[in-house]
Each structure stands twice: as structure tokens, then as C-alpha cells.
Amino acid sequence: SVRDGAGLGWAADHARSVDVPGRVLADPRRVLTRTPGAERWLVPVRVTRVVTRGLVRTGVAEIAVVGGRPWLRARVGAEVGAVGRLVPGDRGARWLALMSALGGPRLIHGPTLPWRLAERLRAGLRRSCSGLPADPAGLLPGLVVGDTVGLPADLERDMRTAGLTHLTAVSGANITIVSGAVLALLDIDVLKRSAD
């Protein structure tokens, strides 16, 4: 594990600054802050390497990167680099550590084809909802594909209060698998028709 082999857990325990590349696993989620007007976003990232004080160690773990508005550019499936300070994740949390990012994401590689196809479907759903009032337009993509970028802050706050955030907790990876299967079935159907 990264905690045992790559030093990510150790770096988090000692609040070390690290440079990590990893794959974005889900859309950015707004983090509610006590500072009025301050925008912070949480992005789940699967880390494969850790660089701290010139030492490079490899391993695999999920971290949650918390950063400013530039993290809205983080696309699901993209490989990005991030620099920031690590702290341990909560006991029982899905993330080994939390990173407070010192800047925006550094693009290493864009999403691969399955991730791009999934994003095309998600973008189409967002466009379809654009004529709706703000709450339904933000909520519907969240319920269907876990896309919460357009979810109004007050609605997200109300959902947290009511314990309903699990309704929009669909990961980008799950959507990629489902949409990939649908696209594969469509391709098979097209090939059959062209053969007839």
C-alpha cells in the first residue's frame, strides 16, 4: 500500500509537502467553508507516485485534493499532477489522506477514450437540463450520473443537512463502465446491420 510502501501515509502524518501525479476519479465537489465567498473544491485522485524532498516512491492509494477554483478544470479520467501539503484522512474514510493544494492541477495526460465518451454523454445531459430552473438543472445530472458541478451551493447544503448526498454519489468510473457497455452494444448492433 502507499502507507507502507510509498510513504504517503508517513508524509501525511508529518504534514509534509508532496508532489503527486494521479488520475481524477470524479467531478470536483464544492466544499462548504466558513469564509463567505471562499470557493474550495474537493477532487478524488488515485495516486501512483509520491515525491517528497526529492525522494520518489511508488504505490497506489486514493487521496482527496482540496483546492481553489482552478480545480474545476480537473476532468474525470485525466492524469494530473498536484503539489500541496498532506494530512491524514479520517479513520474509515475512503481517502488515505487529504491534500491542501498549493495551486491548480497540472495536466499530464487527458482522459482516455472511454472517459471521453462518458464525458460526452454527461455533457449532453447537462445541455438537456440547461433550460430548467437552477435547482433541477443542477440536481438532475447529479442523480443520473453523479455530476454535481452545477449543483447550487444552498441546495447542496440542504442535502447535506437532510443526509441525502448519497443520492448524487455516483463515481465517474461507474458511469464509464455503464456507458462503455452501452456503446459496445450499439457497435455490435451497427456491425450486425451492416453485415445483413
PDB file of C-alpha atoms in Angstrom:
ATOM      1  CA  SER A   1       0.000   0.000   0.000  1.00  0.00           C
ATOM      2  CA  VAL A   2       1.054   3.623  -0.285  1.00  0.00           C
ATOM      3  CA  ARG A   3       1.054   3.932   3.515  1.00  0.00           C
ATOM      4  CA  ASP A   4       3.504   1.039   3.820  1.00  0.00           C
ATOM      5  CA  GLY A   5       5.470   1.299   0.584  1.00  0.00           C
ATOM      6  CA  ALA A   6       5.347   4.772  -0.965  1.00  0.00           C
ATOM      7  CA  GLY A   7       5.456   6.941   2.121  1.00  0.00           C
ATOM      8  CA  LEU A   8       2.200   8.772   1.505  1.00  0.00           C
ATOM      9  CA  GLY A   9       0.841   7.869   4.944  1.00  0.00           C
ATOM     10  CA  TRP A  10       4.124   8.909   6.570  1.00  0.00           C
ATOM     11  CA  ALA A  11       4.120  12.215   4.657  1.00  0.00           C
ATOM     12  CA  ALA A  12       0.524  12.824   5.757  1.00  0.00           C
ATOM     13  CA  ASP A  13       1.307  12.016   9.386  1.00  0.00           C
ATOM     14  CA  HIS A  14       4.137  14.563   9.276  1.00  0.00           C
ATOM     15  CA  ALA A  15       2.186  17.193   7.268  1.00  0.00           C
ATOM     16  CA  ARG A  16       4.780  17.071   4.506  1.00  0.00           C
ATOM     17  CA  SER A  17       4.588  18.913   1.208  1.00  0.00           C
ATOM     18  CA  VAL A  18       4.441  16.478  -1.705  1.00  0.00           C
ATOM     19  CA  ASP A  19       4.172  16.375  -5.484  1.00  0.00           C
ATOM     20  CA  VAL A  20       1.853  13.604  -6.688  1.00  0.00           C
ATOM     21  CA  PRO A  21       0.611  12.515 -10.102  1.00  0.00           C
ATOM     22  CA  GLY A  22      -2.705  10.693 -10.211  1.00  0.00           C
ATOM     23  CA  ARG A  23      -5.930  10.042 -12.077  1.00  0.00           C
ATOM     24  CA  VAL A  24      -9.035  12.139 -11.387  1.00  0.00           C
ATOM     25  CA  LEU A  25     -11.772   9.751 -10.243  1.00  0.00           C
ATOM     26  CA  ALA A  26     -14.831  12.019 -10.007  1.00  0.00           C
ATOM     27  CA  ASP A  27     -16.082  15.532 -10.649  1.00  0.00           C
ATOM     28  CA  PRO A  28     -14.993  18.342  -8.338  1.00  0.00           C
ATOM     29  CA  ARG A  29     -17.363  18.788  -5.378  1.00  0.00           C
ATOM     30  CA  ARG A  30     -17.829  22.129  -3.685  1.00  0.00           C
ATOM     31  CA  VAL A  31     -16.533  22.204  -0.105  1.00  0.00           C
ATOM     32  CA  LEU A  32     -18.590  24.341   2.232  1.00  0.00           C
ATOM     33  CA  THR A  33     -16.369  26.833   4.047  1.00  0.00           C
ATOM     34  CA  ARG A  34     -16.903  29.227   6.935  1.00  0.00           C
ATOM     35  CA  THR A  35     -15.376  32.097   4.941  1.00  0.00           C
ATOM     36  CA  PRO A  36     -18.032  33.936   2.885  1.00  0.00           C
ATOM     37  CA  GLY A  37     -17.189  33.953  -0.821  1.00  0.00           C
ATOM     38  CA  ALA A  38     -14.307  31.463  -0.459  1.00  0.00           C
ATOM     39  CA  GLU A  39     -14.601  28.686  -3.029  1.00  0.00           C
ATOM     40  CA  ARG A  40     -12.921  25.362  -2.322  1.00  0.00           C
ATOM     41  CA  TRP A  41     -13.351  22.178  -4.321  1.00  0.00           C
ATOM     42  CA  LEU A  42     -12.644  18.539  -3.429  1.00  0.00           C
ATOM     43  CA  VAL A  43     -11.357  16.222  -6.158  1.00  0.00           C
ATOM     44  CA  PRO A  44     -10.761  12.473  -5.550  1.00  0.00           C
ATOM     45  CA  VAL A  45      -7.472  11.370  -7.127  1.00  0.00           C
ATOM     46  CA  ARG A  46      -5.876   7.896  -7.373  1.00  0.00           C
ATOM     47  CA  VAL A  47      -2.191   8.468  -6.669  1.00  0.00           C
ATOM     48  CA  THR A  48       0.510   6.212  -8.127  1.00  0.00           C
ATOM     49  CA  ARG A  49       3.678   8.042  -7.089  1.00  0.00           C
ATOM     50  CA  VAL A  50       4.799  10.378  -4.318  1.00  0.00           C
ATOM     51  CA  VAL A  51       7.682  12.861  -4.475  1.00  0.00           C
ATOM     52  CA  THR A  52       8.699  14.449  -1.189  1.00  0.00           C
ATOM     53  CA  ARG A  53      12.036  16.154  -0.504  1.00  0.00           C
ATOM     54  CA  GLY A  54      13.492  14.682  -3.685  1.00  0.00           C
ATOM     55  CA  LEU A  55      12.578  11.096  -2.804  1.00  0.00           C
ATOM     56  CA  VAL A  56      10.319   9.205  -5.237  1.00  0.00           C
ATOM     57  CA  ARG A  57       8.243   6.258  -4.039  1.00  0.00           C
ATOM     58  CA  THR A  58       5.557   4.315  -5.888  1.00  0.00           C
ATOM     59  CA  GLY A  59       2.296   2.816  -4.706  1.00  0.00           C
ATOM     60  CA  VAL A  60      -1.448   3.173  -5.174  1.00  0.00           C
ATOM     61  CA  ALA A  61      -3.939   4.978  -2.936  1.00  0.00           C
ATOM     62  CA  GLU A  62      -6.804   7.446  -3.153  1.00  0.00           C
ATOM     63  CA  ILE A  63      -6.451  10.946  -1.777  1.00  0.00           C
ATOM     64  CA  ALA A  64      -8.816  13.907  -1.732  1.00  0.00           C
ATOM     65  CA  VAL A  65      -7.295  17.085  -3.154  1.00  0.00           C
ATOM     66  CA  VAL A  66      -8.862  20.293  -1.849  1.00  0.00           C
ATOM     67  CA  GLY A  67      -8.103  23.388  -3.884  1.00  0.00           C
ATOM     68  CA  GLY A  68      -9.409  26.607  -5.318  1.00  0.00           C
ATOM     69  CA  ARG A  69     -11.382  27.367  -8.453  1.00  0.00           C
ATOM     70  CA  PRO A  70      -8.669  26.090 -10.877  1.00  0.00           C
ATOM     71  CA  TRP A  71      -9.569  22.555  -9.711  1.00  0.00           C
ATOM     72  CA  LEU A  72     -12.859  22.906 -11.570  1.00  0.00           C
ATOM     73  CA  ARG A  73     -10.733  22.225 -14.687  1.00  0.00           C
ATOM     74  CA  ALA A  74      -9.906  18.719 -13.422  1.00  0.00           C
ATOM     75  CA  ARG A  75     -11.633  16.361 -15.860  1.00  0.00           C
ATOM     76  CA  VAL A  76     -12.713  12.897 -14.825  1.00  0.00           C
ATOM     77  CA  GLY A  77     -10.218  10.336 -16.163  1.00  0.00           C
ATOM     78  CA  ALA A  78      -7.401  12.857 -16.710  1.00  0.00           C
ATOM     79  CA  GLU A  79      -3.976  12.288 -15.213  1.00  0.00           C
ATOM     80  CA  VAL A  80      -2.900  15.385 -13.318  1.00  0.00           C
ATOM     81  CA  GLY A  81      -0.080  16.486 -11.064  1.00  0.00           C
ATOM     82  CA  ALA A  82      -0.643  18.294  -7.790  1.00  0.00           C
ATOM     83  CA  VAL A  83       1.572  19.955  -5.233  1.00  0.00           C
ATOM     84  CA  GLY A  84       0.400  20.502  -1.692  1.00  0.00           C
ATOM     85  CA  ARG A  85       0.503  19.578   1.956  1.00  0.00           C
ATOM     86  CA  LEU A  86      -0.857  16.254   3.166  1.00  0.00           C
ATOM     87  CA  VAL A  87      -2.769  15.459   6.335  1.00  0.00           C
ATOM     88  CA  PRO A  88      -4.161  12.028   7.292  1.00  0.00           C
ATOM     89  CA  GLY A  89      -7.711  11.162   6.218  1.00  0.00           C
ATOM     90  CA  ASP A  90     -10.372  10.471   8.807  1.00  0.00           C
ATOM     91  CA  ARG A  91     -10.494   6.948  10.216  1.00  0.00           C
ATOM     92  CA  GLY A  92     -12.740   4.835   7.992  1.00  0.00           C
ATOM     93  CA  ALA A  93     -12.697   7.401   5.159  1.00  0.00           C
ATOM     94  CA  ARG A  94     -12.166   6.174   1.593  1.00  0.00           C
ATOM     95  CA  TRP A  95      -9.154   8.503   1.255  1.00  0.00           C
ATOM     96  CA  LEU A  96      -5.816   7.716   2.817  1.00  0.00           C
ATOM     97  CA  ALA A  97      -5.018  11.422   3.036  1.00  0.00           C
ATOM     98  CA  LEU A  98      -6.270  14.926   2.288  1.00  0.00           C
ATOM     99  CA  MET A  99      -4.115  17.301   0.278  1.00  0.00           C
ATOM    100  CA  SER A 100      -4.418  21.054   0.544  1.00  0.00           C
ATOM    101  CA  ALA A 101      -3.340  22.041  -2.979  1.00  0.00           C
ATOM    102  CA  LEU A 102      -0.947  24.953  -3.387  1.00  0.00           C
ATOM    103  CA  GLY A 103      -2.153  25.641  -6.927  1.00  0.00           C
ATOM    104  CA  GLY A 104      -4.251  24.237  -9.714  1.00  0.00           C
ATOM    105  CA  PRO A 105      -3.930  20.821 -11.367  1.00  0.00           C
ATOM    106  CA  ARG A 106      -1.046  20.232 -13.778  1.00  0.00           C
ATOM    107  CA  LEU A 107      -2.304  18.249 -16.781  1.00  0.00           C
ATOM    108  CA  ILE A 108      -0.130  15.227 -17.584  1.00  0.00           C
ATOM    109  CA  HIS A 109      -2.455  13.266 -19.906  1.00  0.00           C
ATOM    110  CA  GLY A 110      -6.033  13.891 -20.935  1.00  0.00           C
ATOM    111  CA  PRO A 111      -8.755  11.293 -20.367  1.00  0.00           C
ATOM    112  CA  THR A 112      -8.552   8.112 -22.458  1.00  0.00           C
ATOM    113  CA  LEU A 113     -11.288   7.210 -24.968  1.00  0.00           C
ATOM    114  CA  PRO A 114     -13.732   5.534 -22.531  1.00  0.00           C
ATOM    115  CA  TRP A 115     -13.528   8.512 -20.174  1.00  0.00           C
ATOM    116  CA  ARG A 116     -14.036  10.942 -23.091  1.00  0.00           C
ATOM    117  CA  LEU A 117     -17.098   9.031 -24.308  1.00  0.00           C
ATOM    118  CA  ALA A 118     -18.570   9.089 -20.808  1.00  0.00           C
ATOM    119  CA  GLU A 119     -17.934  12.837 -20.581  1.00  0.00           C
ATOM    120  CA  ARG A 120     -19.701  13.375 -23.921  1.00  0.00           C
ATOM    121  CA  LEU A 121     -22.808  11.660 -22.520  1.00  0.00           C
ATOM    122  CA  ARG A 122     -22.610  13.708 -19.318  1.00  0.00           C
ATOM    123  CA  ALA A 123     -22.180  16.972 -21.270  1.00  0.00           C
ATOM    124  CA  GLY A 124     -25.247  16.108 -23.353  1.00  0.00           C
ATOM    125  CA  LEU A 125     -27.275  15.615 -20.176  1.00  0.00           C
ATOM    126  CA  ARG A 126     -26.088  18.974 -18.814  1.00  0.00           C
ATOM    127  CA  ARG A 127     -27.139  20.675 -22.057  1.00  0.00           C
ATOM    128  CA  SER A 128     -30.545  18.968 -21.910  1.00  0.00           C
ATOM    129  CA  CYS A 129     -31.065  20.350 -18.394  1.00  0.00           C
ATOM    130  CA  SER A 130     -29.905  23.891 -19.185  1.00  0.00           C
ATOM    131  CA  GLY A 131     -33.462  25.203 -19.723  1.00  0.00           C
ATOM    132  CA  LEU A 132     -34.632  24.068 -16.285  1.00  0.00           C
ATOM    133  CA  PRO A 133     -34.605  26.219 -13.132  1.00  0.00           C
ATOM    134  CA  ALA A 134     -31.270  26.220 -11.256  1.00  0.00           C
ATOM    135  CA  ASP A 135     -32.093  23.551  -8.645  1.00  0.00           C
ATOM    136  CA  PRO A 136     -33.434  20.881 -11.032  1.00  0.00           C
ATOM    137  CA  ALA A 137     -30.770  21.724 -13.647  1.00  0.00           C
ATOM    138  CA  GLY A 138     -28.036  21.089 -11.085  1.00  0.00           C
ATOM    139  CA  LEU A 139     -29.692  18.151  -9.352  1.00  0.00           C
ATOM    140  CA  LEU A 140     -30.718  16.000 -12.330  1.00  0.00           C
ATOM    141  CA  PRO A 141     -27.162  15.376 -13.648  1.00  0.00           C
ATOM    142  CA  GLY A 142     -26.140  14.573 -10.077  1.00  0.00           C
ATOM    143  CA  LEU A 143     -28.879  11.982  -9.666  1.00  0.00           C
ATOM    144  CA  VAL A 144     -28.303  10.380 -13.071  1.00  0.00           C
ATOM    145  CA  VAL A 145     -24.504  10.394 -13.470  1.00  0.00           C
ATOM    146  CA  GLY A 146     -23.064  11.868 -10.256  1.00  0.00           C
ATOM    147  CA  ASP A 147     -22.208  15.200 -11.950  1.00  0.00           C
ATOM    148  CA  THR A 148     -22.561  17.766  -9.139  1.00  0.00           C
ATOM    149  CA  VAL A 149     -20.558  20.665 -10.617  1.00  0.00           C
ATOM    150  CA  GLY A 150     -23.736  22.642 -11.375  1.00  0.00           C
ATOM    151  CA  LEU A 151     -25.450  21.867  -8.047  1.00  0.00           C
ATOM    152  CA  PRO A 152     -26.338  25.171  -6.328  1.00  0.00           C
ATOM    153  CA  ALA A 153     -24.486  25.660  -3.030  1.00  0.00           C
ATOM    154  CA  ASP A 154     -27.666  26.192  -0.985  1.00  0.00           C
ATOM    155  CA  LEU A 155     -29.247  23.006  -2.387  1.00  0.00           C
ATOM    156  CA  GLU A 156     -26.082  21.028  -1.648  1.00  0.00           C
ATOM    157  CA  ARG A 157     -26.109  22.417   1.914  1.00  0.00           C
ATOM    158  CA  ASP A 158     -29.745  21.366   2.356  1.00  0.00           C
ATOM    159  CA  MET A 159     -28.958  17.878   1.023  1.00  0.00           C
ATOM    160  CA  ARG A 160     -26.087  17.520   3.494  1.00  0.00           C
ATOM    161  CA  THR A 161     -28.353  18.622   6.338  1.00  0.00           C
ATOM    162  CA  ALA A 162     -31.005  16.095   5.306  1.00  0.00           C
ATOM    163  CA  GLY A 163     -28.439  13.321   4.779  1.00  0.00           C
ATOM    164  CA  LEU A 164     -29.252  12.962   1.068  1.00  0.00           C
ATOM    165  CA  THR A 165     -25.808  13.480  -0.503  1.00  0.00           C
ATOM    166  CA  HIS A 166     -25.568   9.737  -1.234  1.00  0.00           C
ATOM    167  CA  LEU A 167     -28.152  10.279  -3.994  1.00  0.00           C
ATOM    168  CA  THR A 168     -25.549  12.068  -6.122  1.00  0.00           C
ATOM    169  CA  ALA A 169     -22.540   9.947  -5.087  1.00  0.00           C
ATOM    170  CA  VAL A 170     -22.075   8.115  -8.384  1.00  0.00           C
ATOM    171  CA  SER A 171     -18.417   7.882  -9.382  1.00  0.00           C
ATOM    172  CA  GLY A 172     -17.163   8.716 -12.849  1.00  0.00           C
ATOM    173  CA  ALA A 173     -15.681   5.236 -13.079  1.00  0.00           C
ATOM    174  CA  ASN A 174     -19.098   3.595 -12.669  1.00  0.00           C
ATOM    175  CA  ILE A 175     -20.555   5.825 -15.370  1.00  0.00           C
ATOM    176  CA  THR A 176     -17.666   4.971 -17.679  1.00  0.00           C
ATOM    177  CA  ILE A 177     -18.288   1.245 -17.229  1.00  0.00           C
ATOM    178  CA  VAL A 178     -22.023   1.533 -17.880  1.00  0.00           C
ATOM    179  CA  SER A 179     -21.738   3.902 -20.828  1.00  0.00           C
ATOM    180  CA  GLY A 180     -18.870   1.834 -22.277  1.00  0.00           C
ATOM    181  CA  ALA A 181     -21.052  -1.274 -22.168  1.00  0.00           C
ATOM    182  CA  VAL A 182     -23.907   0.578 -23.880  1.00  0.00           C
ATOM    183  CA  LEU A 183     -21.594   1.901 -26.596  1.00  0.00           C
ATOM    184  CA  ALA A 184     -20.167  -1.602 -27.142  1.00  0.00           C
ATOM    185  CA  LEU A 185     -23.699  -2.998 -27.580  1.00  0.00           C
ATOM    186  CA  LEU A 186     -24.515  -0.214 -30.044  1.00  0.00           C
ATOM    187  CA  ASP A 187     -21.353  -1.007 -32.036  1.00  0.00           C
ATOM    188  CA  ILE A 188     -22.302  -4.705 -32.174  1.00  0.00           C
ATOM    189  CA  ASP A 189     -25.795  -3.779 -33.408  1.00  0.00           C
ATOM    190  CA  VAL A 190     -24.367  -1.495 -36.116  1.00  0.00           C
ATOM    191  CA  LEU A 191     -21.961  -4.239 -37.270  1.00  0.00           C
ATOM    192  CA  LYS A 192     -24.806  -6.771 -37.471  1.00  0.00           C
ATOM    193  CA  ARG A 193     -26.953  -4.418 -39.553  1.00  0.00           C
ATOM    194  CA  SER A 194     -24.113  -3.617 -41.934  1.00  0.00           C
ATOM    195  CA  ALA A 195     -23.448  -7.372 -42.381  1.00  0.00           C
ATOM    196  CA  ASP A 196     -27.110  -8.062 -43.309  1.00  0.00           C
TER     197      ASP A 196
END
